[in-house]
PDB file of C-alpha atoms in Angstrom:
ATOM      1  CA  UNK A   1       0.000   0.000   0.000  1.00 60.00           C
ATOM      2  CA  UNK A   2       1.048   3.339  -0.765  1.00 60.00           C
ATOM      3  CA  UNK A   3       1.747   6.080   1.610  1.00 73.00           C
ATOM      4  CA  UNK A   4      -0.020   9.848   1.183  1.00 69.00           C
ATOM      5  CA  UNK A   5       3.013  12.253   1.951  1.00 73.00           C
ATOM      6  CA  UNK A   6       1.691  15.825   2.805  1.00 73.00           C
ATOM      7  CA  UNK A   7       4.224  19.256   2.012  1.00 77.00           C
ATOM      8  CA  UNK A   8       3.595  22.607   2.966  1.00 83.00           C
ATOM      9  CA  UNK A   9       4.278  25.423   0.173  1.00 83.00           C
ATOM     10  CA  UNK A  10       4.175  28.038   3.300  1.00 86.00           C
ATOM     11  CA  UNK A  11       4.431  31.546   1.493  1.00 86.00           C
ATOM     12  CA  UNK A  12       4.700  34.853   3.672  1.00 87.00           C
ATOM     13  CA  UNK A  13       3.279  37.957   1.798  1.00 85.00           C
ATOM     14  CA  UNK A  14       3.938  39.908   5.448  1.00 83.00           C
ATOM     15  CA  UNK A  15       6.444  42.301   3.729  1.00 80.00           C
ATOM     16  CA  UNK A  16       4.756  42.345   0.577  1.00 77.00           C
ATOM     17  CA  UNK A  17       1.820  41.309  -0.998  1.00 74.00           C
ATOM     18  CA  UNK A  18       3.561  41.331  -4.036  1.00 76.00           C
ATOM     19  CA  UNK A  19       4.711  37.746  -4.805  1.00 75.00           C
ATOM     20  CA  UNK A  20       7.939  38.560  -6.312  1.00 76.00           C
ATOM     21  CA  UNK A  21       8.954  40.345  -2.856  1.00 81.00           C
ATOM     22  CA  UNK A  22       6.966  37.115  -0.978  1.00 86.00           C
ATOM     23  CA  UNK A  23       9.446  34.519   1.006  1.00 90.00           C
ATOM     24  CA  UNK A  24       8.830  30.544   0.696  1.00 91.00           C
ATOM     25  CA  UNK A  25       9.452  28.297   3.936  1.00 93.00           C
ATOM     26  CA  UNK A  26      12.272  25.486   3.394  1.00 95.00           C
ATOM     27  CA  UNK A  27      13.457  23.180   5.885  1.00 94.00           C
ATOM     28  CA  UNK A  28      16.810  21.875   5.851  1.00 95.00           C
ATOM     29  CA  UNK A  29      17.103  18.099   6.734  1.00 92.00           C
ATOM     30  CA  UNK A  30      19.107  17.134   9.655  1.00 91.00           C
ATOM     31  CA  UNK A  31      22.453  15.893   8.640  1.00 90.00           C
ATOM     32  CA  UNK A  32      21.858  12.059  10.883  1.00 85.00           C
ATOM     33  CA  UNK A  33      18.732  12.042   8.653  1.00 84.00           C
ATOM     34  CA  UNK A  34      18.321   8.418   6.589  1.00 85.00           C
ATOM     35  CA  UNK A  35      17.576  10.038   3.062  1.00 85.00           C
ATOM     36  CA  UNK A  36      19.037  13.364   1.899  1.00 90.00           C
ATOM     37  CA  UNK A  37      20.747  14.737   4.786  1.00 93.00           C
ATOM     38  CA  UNK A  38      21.775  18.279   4.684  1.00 94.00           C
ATOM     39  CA  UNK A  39      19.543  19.091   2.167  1.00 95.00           C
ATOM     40  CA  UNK A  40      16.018  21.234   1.803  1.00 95.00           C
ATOM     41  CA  UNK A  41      12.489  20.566   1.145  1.00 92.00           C
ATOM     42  CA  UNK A  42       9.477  21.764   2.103  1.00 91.00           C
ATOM     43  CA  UNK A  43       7.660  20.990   5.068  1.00 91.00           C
ATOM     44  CA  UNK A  44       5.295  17.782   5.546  1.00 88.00           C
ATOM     45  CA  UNK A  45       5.823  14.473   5.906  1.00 84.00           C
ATOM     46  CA  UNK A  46       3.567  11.258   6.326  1.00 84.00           C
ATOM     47  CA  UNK A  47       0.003  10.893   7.180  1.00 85.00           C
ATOM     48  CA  UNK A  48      -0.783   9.345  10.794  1.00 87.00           C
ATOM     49  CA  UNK A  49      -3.757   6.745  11.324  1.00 86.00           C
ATOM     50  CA  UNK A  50      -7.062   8.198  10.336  1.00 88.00           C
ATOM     51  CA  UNK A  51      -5.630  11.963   9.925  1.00 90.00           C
ATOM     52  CA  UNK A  52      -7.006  13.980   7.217  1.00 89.00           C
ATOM     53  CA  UNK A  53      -4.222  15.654   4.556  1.00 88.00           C
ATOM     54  CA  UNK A  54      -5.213  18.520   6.172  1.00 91.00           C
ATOM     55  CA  UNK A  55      -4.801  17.095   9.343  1.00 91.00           C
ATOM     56  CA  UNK A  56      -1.644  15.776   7.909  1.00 89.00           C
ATOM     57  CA  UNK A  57      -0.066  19.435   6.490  1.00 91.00           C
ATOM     58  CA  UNK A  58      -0.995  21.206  10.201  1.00 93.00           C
ATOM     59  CA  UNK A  59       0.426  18.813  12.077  1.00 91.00           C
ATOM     60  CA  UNK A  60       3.592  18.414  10.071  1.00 90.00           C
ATOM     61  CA  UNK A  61       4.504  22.086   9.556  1.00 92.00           C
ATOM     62  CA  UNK A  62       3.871  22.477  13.023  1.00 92.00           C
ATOM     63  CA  UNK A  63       6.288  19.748  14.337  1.00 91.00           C
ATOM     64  CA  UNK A  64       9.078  20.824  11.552  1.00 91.00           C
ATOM     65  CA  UNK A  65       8.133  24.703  11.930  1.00 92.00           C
ATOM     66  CA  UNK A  66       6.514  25.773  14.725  1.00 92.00           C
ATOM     67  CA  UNK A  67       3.907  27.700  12.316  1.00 93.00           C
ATOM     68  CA  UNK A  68      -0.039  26.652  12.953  1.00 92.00           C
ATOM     69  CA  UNK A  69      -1.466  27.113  10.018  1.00 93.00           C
ATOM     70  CA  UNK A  70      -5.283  27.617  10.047  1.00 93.00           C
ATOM     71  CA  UNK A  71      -6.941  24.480   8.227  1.00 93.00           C
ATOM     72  CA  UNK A  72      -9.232  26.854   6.274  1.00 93.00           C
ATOM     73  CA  UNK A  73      -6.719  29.022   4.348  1.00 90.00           C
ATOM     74  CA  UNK A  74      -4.801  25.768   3.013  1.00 90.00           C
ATOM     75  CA  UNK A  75      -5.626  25.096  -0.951  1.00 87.00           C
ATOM     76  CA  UNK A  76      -4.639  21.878  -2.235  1.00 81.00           C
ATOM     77  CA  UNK A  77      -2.212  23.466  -5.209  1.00 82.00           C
ATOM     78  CA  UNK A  78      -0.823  19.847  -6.721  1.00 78.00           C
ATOM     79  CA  UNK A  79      -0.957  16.277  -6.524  1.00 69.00           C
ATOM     80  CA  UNK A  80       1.345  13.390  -7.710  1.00 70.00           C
ATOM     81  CA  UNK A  81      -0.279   9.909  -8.133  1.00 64.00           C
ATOM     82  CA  UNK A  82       2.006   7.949 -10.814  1.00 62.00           C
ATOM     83  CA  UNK A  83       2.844   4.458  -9.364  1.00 61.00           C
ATOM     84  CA  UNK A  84       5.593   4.611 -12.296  1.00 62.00           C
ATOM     85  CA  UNK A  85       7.457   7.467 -10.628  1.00 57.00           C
ATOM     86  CA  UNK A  86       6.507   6.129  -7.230  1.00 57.00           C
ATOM     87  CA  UNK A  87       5.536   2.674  -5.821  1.00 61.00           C
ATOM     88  CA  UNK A  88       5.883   3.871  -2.516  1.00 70.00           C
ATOM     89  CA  UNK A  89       3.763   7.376  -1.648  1.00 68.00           C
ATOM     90  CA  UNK A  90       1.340   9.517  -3.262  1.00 73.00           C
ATOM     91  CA  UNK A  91       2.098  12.658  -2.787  1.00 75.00           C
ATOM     92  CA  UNK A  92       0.364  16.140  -1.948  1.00 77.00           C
ATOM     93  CA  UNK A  93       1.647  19.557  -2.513  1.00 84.00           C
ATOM     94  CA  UNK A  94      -0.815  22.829  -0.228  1.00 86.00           C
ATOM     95  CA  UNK A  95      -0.667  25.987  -0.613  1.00 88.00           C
ATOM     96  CA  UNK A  96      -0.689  28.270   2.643  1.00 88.00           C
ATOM     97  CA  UNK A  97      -0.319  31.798   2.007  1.00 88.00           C
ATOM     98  CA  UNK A  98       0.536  33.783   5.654  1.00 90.00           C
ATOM     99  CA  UNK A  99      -0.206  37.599   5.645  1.00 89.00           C
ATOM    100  CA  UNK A 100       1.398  38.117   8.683  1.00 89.00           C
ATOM    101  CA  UNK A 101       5.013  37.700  10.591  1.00 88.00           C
ATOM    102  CA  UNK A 102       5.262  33.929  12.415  1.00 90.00           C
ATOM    103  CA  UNK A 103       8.186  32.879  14.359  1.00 88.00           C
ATOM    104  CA  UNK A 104       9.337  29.948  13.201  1.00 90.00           C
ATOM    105  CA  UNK A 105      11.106  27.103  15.981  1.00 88.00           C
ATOM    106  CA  UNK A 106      12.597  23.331  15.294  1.00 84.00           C
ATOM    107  CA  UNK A 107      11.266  22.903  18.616  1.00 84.00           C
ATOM    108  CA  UNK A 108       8.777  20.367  17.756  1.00 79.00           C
ATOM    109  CA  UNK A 109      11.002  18.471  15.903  1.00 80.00           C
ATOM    110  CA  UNK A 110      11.934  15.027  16.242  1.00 80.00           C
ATOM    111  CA  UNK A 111      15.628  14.797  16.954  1.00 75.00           C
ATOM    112  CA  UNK A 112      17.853  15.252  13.815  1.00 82.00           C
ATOM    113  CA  UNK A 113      14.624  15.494  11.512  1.00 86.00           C
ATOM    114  CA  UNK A 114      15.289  18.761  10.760  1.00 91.00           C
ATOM    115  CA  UNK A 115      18.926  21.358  10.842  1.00 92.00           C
ATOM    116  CA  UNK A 116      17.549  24.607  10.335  1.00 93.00           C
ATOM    117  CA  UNK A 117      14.352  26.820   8.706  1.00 94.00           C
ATOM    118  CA  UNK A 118      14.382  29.452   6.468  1.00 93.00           C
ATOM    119  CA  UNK A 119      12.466  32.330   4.643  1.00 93.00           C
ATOM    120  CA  UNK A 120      13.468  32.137   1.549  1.00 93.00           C
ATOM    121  CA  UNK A 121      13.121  35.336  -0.852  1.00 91.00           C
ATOM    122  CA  UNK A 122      11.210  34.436  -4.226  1.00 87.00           C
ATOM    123  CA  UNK A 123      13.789  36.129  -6.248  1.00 87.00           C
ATOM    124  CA  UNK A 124      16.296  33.725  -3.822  1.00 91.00           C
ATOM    125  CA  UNK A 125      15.072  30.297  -4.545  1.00 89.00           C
ATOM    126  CA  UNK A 126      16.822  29.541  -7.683  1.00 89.00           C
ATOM    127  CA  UNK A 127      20.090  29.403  -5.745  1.00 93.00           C
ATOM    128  CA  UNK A 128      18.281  26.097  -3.914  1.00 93.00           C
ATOM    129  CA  UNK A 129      17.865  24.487  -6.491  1.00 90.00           C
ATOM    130  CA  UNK A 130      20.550  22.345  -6.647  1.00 93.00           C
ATOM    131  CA  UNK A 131      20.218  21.820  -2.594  1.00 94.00           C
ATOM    132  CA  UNK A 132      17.025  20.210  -3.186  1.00 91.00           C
ATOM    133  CA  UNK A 133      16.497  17.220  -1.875  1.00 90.00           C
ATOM    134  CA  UNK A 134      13.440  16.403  -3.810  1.00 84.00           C
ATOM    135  CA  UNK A 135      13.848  18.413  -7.280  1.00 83.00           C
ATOM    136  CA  UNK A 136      10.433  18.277  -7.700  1.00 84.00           C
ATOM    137  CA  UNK A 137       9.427  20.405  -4.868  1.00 86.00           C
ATOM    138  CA  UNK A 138      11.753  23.219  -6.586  1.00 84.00           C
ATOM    139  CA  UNK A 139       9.210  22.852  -9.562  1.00 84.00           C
ATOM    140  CA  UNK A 140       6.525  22.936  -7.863  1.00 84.00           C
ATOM    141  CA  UNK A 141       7.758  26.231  -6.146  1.00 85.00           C
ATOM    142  CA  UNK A 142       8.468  27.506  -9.571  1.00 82.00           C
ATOM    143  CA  UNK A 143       4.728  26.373 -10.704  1.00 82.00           C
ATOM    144  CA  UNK A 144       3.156  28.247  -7.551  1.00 80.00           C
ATOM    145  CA  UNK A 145       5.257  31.495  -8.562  1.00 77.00           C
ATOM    146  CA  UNK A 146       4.397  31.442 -12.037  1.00 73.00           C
ATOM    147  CA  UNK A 147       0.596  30.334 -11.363  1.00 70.00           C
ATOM    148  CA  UNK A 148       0.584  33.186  -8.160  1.00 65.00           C
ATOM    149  CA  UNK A 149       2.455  35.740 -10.161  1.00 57.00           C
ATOM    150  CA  UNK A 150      -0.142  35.649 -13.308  1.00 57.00           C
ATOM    151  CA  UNK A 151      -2.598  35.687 -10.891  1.00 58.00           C
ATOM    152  CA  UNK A 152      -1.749  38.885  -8.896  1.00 49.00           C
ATOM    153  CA  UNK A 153      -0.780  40.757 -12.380  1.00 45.00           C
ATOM    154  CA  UNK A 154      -3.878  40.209 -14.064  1.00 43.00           C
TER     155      UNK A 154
END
C-alpha cells in the first residue's frame, strides 16, 4: 500500500503582498537524517492513522516549523499519483499563504529530523535548487510562482 506524503508550500506575503517580494518556507534536513541529509524541502511528511491531509499538512509544519497554520486558508495546489514514478507514496503539494510575521522554531522536531528553517526570498530560490532534496518540490515552487504571479498581475 502506498503512503499519502503531505508538504507545505508556506508563502509569507507579510512584507509584501507582491509575490515577487513574498518569502517561501524550506526546511533543511538534519544531517543524521536516513535520506538526503543536509539538504532542503518543504515541510510535511507522512500521514498518521485516520488523519485527514489537512490534518496531515498542520500537524507536520507544526512539528518541523513551529507555524499553525489555520486548516481553512490551506488550498490543495498539486498532486502526484504515478505508481511509475513512485511505488511507494502519493504525494500532496498545499498551498498556505501567511499575511502576517510567524516565528518559526525546530522545537517540535523530532531529533535530527530537521537542521535549520528558512524564509526564503522568491527572487532567492533559484540558488536552492541544486540543494534540493526532492527536485520536484523546486518545480513545484516555480509552478506556484508562475501560477501566483499571473494571478496577482492580471
Amino acid at each position: 500500500m502506498r503512503q499519502i506524503i503531505c508538504c507545505g508550500i508556506i508563502v509569507n506575503f507579510a512584507e509584501s503582498t507582491d509575490f515577487c517580494k513574498a518569502s517561501v518556507l524550506l526546511v533543511q534536513r538534519g544531517f543524521g537524517a536516513k535520506n538526503h541529509p543536509g539538504e532542503w524541502c518543504l515541510p510535511g511528511g507522512h500521514l498518521e492513522d485516520n488523519e485527514t491531509i489537512i490534518d496531515g499538512t498542520v500537524r507536520e509544519c507544526f512539528e518541523e516549523t513551529g507555524i499553525k497554520l489555520d486548516p481553512k486558508k490551506i488550498e490543495l495546489f498539486t498532486w502526484e499519483d504515478n505508481p511509475e514514478i513512485s511505488q511507494k507514496f502519493i504525494m500532496m503539494d498545499f498551498f498556505c499563504p501567511l499575511y502576517e510575521k510567524v516565528e518559526i522554531s525546530t522545537e517540535n522536531a523530532e531529533p535530527n529530523e530537521i537542521a535549520d528553517i528558512r524564509w526564503v526570498p522568491m527572487n532567492e530560490i533559484w540558488s536552492y535548487r541544486d540543494k534540493m532534496a526532492f527536485p520536484e518540490q523546486f518545480n513545484i515552487i516555480r509552478r506556484i510562482f508562475k501560477t501566483e504571479v499571473a494571478h496577482y498581475t492580471k
